[in-house]
PDB file of C-alpha atoms in Angstrom:
ATOM      1  CA  MET A 532      -0.955  68.045  44.755  1.00 39.00           C
ATOM      2  CA  THR A 533      -2.276  64.578  44.064  1.00 44.00           C
ATOM      3  CA  MET A 534       0.045  63.466  41.320  1.00 51.00           C
ATOM      4  CA  THR A 535       2.617  60.726  41.268  1.00 52.00           C
ATOM      5  CA  LYS A 536       5.035  59.241  38.812  1.00 51.00           C
ATOM      6  CA  ASN A 537       5.506  55.484  39.230  1.00 54.00           C
ATOM      7  CA  ASN A 538       8.006  55.267  36.396  1.00 59.00           C
ATOM      8  CA  LYS A 539       9.389  57.424  33.632  1.00 68.00           C
ATOM      9  CA  ASP A 540       6.658  56.460  31.167  1.00 92.00           C
ATOM     10  CA  VAL A 541       3.533  57.095  33.248  1.00 95.00           C
ATOM     11  CA  PHE A 542       1.994  60.134  34.914  1.00 97.00           C
ATOM     12  CA  GLN A 543      -0.864  59.581  37.367  1.00 97.00           C
ATOM     13  CA  THR A 544      -3.184  61.965  39.132  1.00 97.00           C
ATOM     14  CA  ALA A 545      -6.293  61.638  41.252  1.00 96.00           C
ATOM     15  CA  ASP A 546      -7.103  65.314  40.657  1.00 97.00           C
ATOM     16  CA  LEU A 547     -10.193  65.362  38.424  1.00 96.00           C
ATOM     17  CA  SER A 548      -9.755  68.999  37.370  1.00 97.00           C
ATOM     18  CA  LEU A 549      -6.143  68.391  36.335  1.00 98.00           C
ATOM     19  CA  ALA A 550      -7.143  65.286  34.391  1.00 98.00           C
ATOM     20  CA  VAL A 551      -9.922  67.217  32.638  1.00 98.00           C
ATOM     21  CA  ALA A 552      -7.554  70.085  31.795  1.00 98.00           C
ATOM     22  CA  LEU A 553      -5.037  67.607  30.365  1.00 98.00           C
ATOM     23  CA  CYS A 554      -7.721  65.962  28.234  1.00 98.00           C
ATOM     24  CA  ALA A 555      -8.970  69.341  27.037  1.00 98.00           C
ATOM     25  CA  SER A 556      -5.343  70.096  26.092  1.00 98.00           C
ATOM     26  CA  GLY A 557      -5.170  67.026  23.866  1.00 97.00           C
ATOM     27  CA  PHE A 558      -3.739  64.366  26.183  1.00 98.00           C
ATOM     28  CA  VAL A 559      -5.418  60.963  26.464  1.00 97.00           C
ATOM     29  CA  VAL A 560      -6.293  59.038  29.618  1.00 97.00           C
ATOM     30  CA  GLU A 561      -4.568  55.712  28.992  1.00 96.00           C
ATOM     31  CA  GLU A 562      -6.114  54.008  31.990  1.00 95.00           C
ATOM     32  CA  MET A 563      -8.313  54.690  35.005  1.00 94.00           C
ATOM     33  CA  ASN A 564      -7.932  52.821  38.275  1.00 92.00           C
ATOM     34  CA  LYS A 565     -10.247  52.758  41.248  1.00 90.00           C
ATOM     35  CA  VAL A 566      -7.996  53.222  44.293  1.00 90.00           C
ATOM     36  CA  SER A 567     -10.726  53.580  46.928  1.00 88.00           C
ATOM     37  CA  PRO A 568     -14.512  53.850  47.035  1.00 84.00           C
ATOM     38  CA  THR A 569     -14.255  57.618  46.547  1.00 86.00           C
ATOM     39  CA  ARG A 570     -11.054  57.989  44.529  1.00 91.00           C
ATOM     40  CA  SER A 571      -9.984  57.189  40.974  1.00 93.00           C
ATOM     41  CA  MET A 572      -6.522  57.500  39.472  1.00 96.00           C
ATOM     42  CA  PHE A 573      -6.104  58.855  35.925  1.00 97.00           C
ATOM     43  CA  VAL A 574      -3.095  57.509  34.059  1.00 97.00           C
ATOM     44  CA  PHE A 575      -1.448  59.400  31.191  1.00 98.00           C
ATOM     45  CA  LYS A 576       1.578  58.626  29.037  1.00 97.00           C
ATOM     46  CA  ASP A 577       4.302  60.874  30.415  1.00 97.00           C
ATOM     47  CA  SER A 578       6.214  63.298  28.218  1.00 97.00           C
ATOM     48  CA  ALA A 579       8.009  66.623  28.464  1.00 97.00           C
ATOM     49  CA  GLU A 580       4.953  68.283  26.881  1.00 98.00           C
ATOM     50  CA  LEU A 581       2.633  66.748  29.470  1.00 98.00           C
ATOM     51  CA  GLN A 582       4.930  67.863  32.298  1.00 97.00           C
ATOM     52  CA  ALA A 583       4.990  71.410  30.889  1.00 98.00           C
ATOM     53  CA  THR A 584       1.181  71.406  30.715  1.00 98.00           C
ATOM     54  CA  VAL A 585       0.899  70.128  34.301  1.00 98.00           C
ATOM     55  CA  GLY A 586       3.286  72.863  35.414  1.00 98.00           C
ATOM     56  CA  GLY A 587       1.193  75.467  33.615  1.00 98.00           C
ATOM     57  CA  TYR A 588      -1.928  74.124  35.322  1.00 98.00           C
ATOM     58  CA  TRP A 589      -0.419  74.419  38.822  1.00 98.00           C
ATOM     59  CA  ARG A 590       0.987  77.886  38.106  1.00 98.00           C
ATOM     60  CA  GLY A 591      -2.422  79.073  36.872  1.00 97.00           C
ATOM     61  CA  GLU A 592      -1.078  79.720  33.376  1.00 98.00           C
ATOM     62  CA  LEU A 593      -2.860  76.939  31.468  1.00 97.00           C
ATOM     63  CA  ARG A 594      -5.797  78.092  29.370  1.00 97.00           C
ATOM     64  CA  VAL A 595      -8.335  75.717  27.839  1.00 97.00           C
ATOM     65  CA  GLU A 596     -11.483  76.322  25.855  1.00 97.00           C
ATOM     66  CA  PRO A 597     -14.388  76.328  28.378  1.00 97.00           C
ATOM     67  CA  GLN A 598     -16.746  74.088  26.405  1.00 98.00           C
ATOM     68  CA  ALA A 599     -13.946  71.565  25.807  1.00 97.00           C
ATOM     69  CA  PHE A 600     -13.266  71.537  29.565  1.00 97.00           C
ATOM     70  CA  PHE A 601     -16.955  71.014  30.366  1.00 98.00           C
ATOM     71  CA  ASN A 602     -17.340  68.235  27.780  1.00 97.00           C
ATOM     72  CA  GLN A 603     -14.230  66.438  29.021  1.00 97.00           C
ATOM     73  CA  MET A 604     -15.535  66.728  32.597  1.00 97.00           C
ATOM     74  CA  LYS A 605     -18.752  64.955  31.579  1.00 97.00           C
ATOM     75  CA  ILE A 606     -16.796  62.234  29.767  1.00 96.00           C
ATOM     76  CA  LEU A 607     -14.429  61.543  32.666  1.00 96.00           C
ATOM     77  CA  LYS A 608     -17.237  61.563  35.229  1.00 94.00           C
ATOM     78  CA  ALA A 609     -19.133  59.032  33.115  1.00 93.00           C
ATOM     79  CA  ARG A 610     -16.024  56.838  33.038  1.00 91.00           C
ATOM     80  CA  ILE A 611     -15.631  57.163  36.814  1.00 90.00           C
ATOM     81  CA  TYR A 612     -19.216  56.090  37.398  1.00 85.00           C
ATOM     82  CA  GLU A 613     -18.735  53.216  34.958  1.00 82.00           C
ATOM     83  CA  ILE A 614     -15.765  51.812  36.893  1.00 76.00           C
ATOM     84  CA  CYS A 615     -17.628  52.369  40.188  1.00 66.00           C
ATOM     85  CA  SER A 616     -20.807  50.676  39.038  1.00 65.00           C
ATOM     86  CA  PRO A 617     -21.644  47.487  40.978  1.00 62.00           C
ATOM     87  CA  ASN A 618     -23.132  46.053  37.759  1.00 63.00           C
ATOM     88  CA  ARG A 619     -19.878  46.468  35.844  1.00 54.00           C
ATOM     89  CA  ARG A 620     -18.667  43.277  34.209  1.00 51.00           C
TER      90      ARG A 620
END
């Protein structure tokens, strides 16, 4: 598992599939941080609902609409490449 909680208000994960599933479930990426050349951290506002969704993901119980998952994957990948771009201002 690649998730951490720095404080009670923030949930972070470097797991792209988990981040995509959370977005497809209606949660919003509040911030993205580049933590290494090959790794980005997705930051969400923590809540009991988010924790329940994360638990469902890891237990294999979370279900999301496939096209929503695919579209969110494209969006997050584009954001990753944007923060990794050497031409970024």
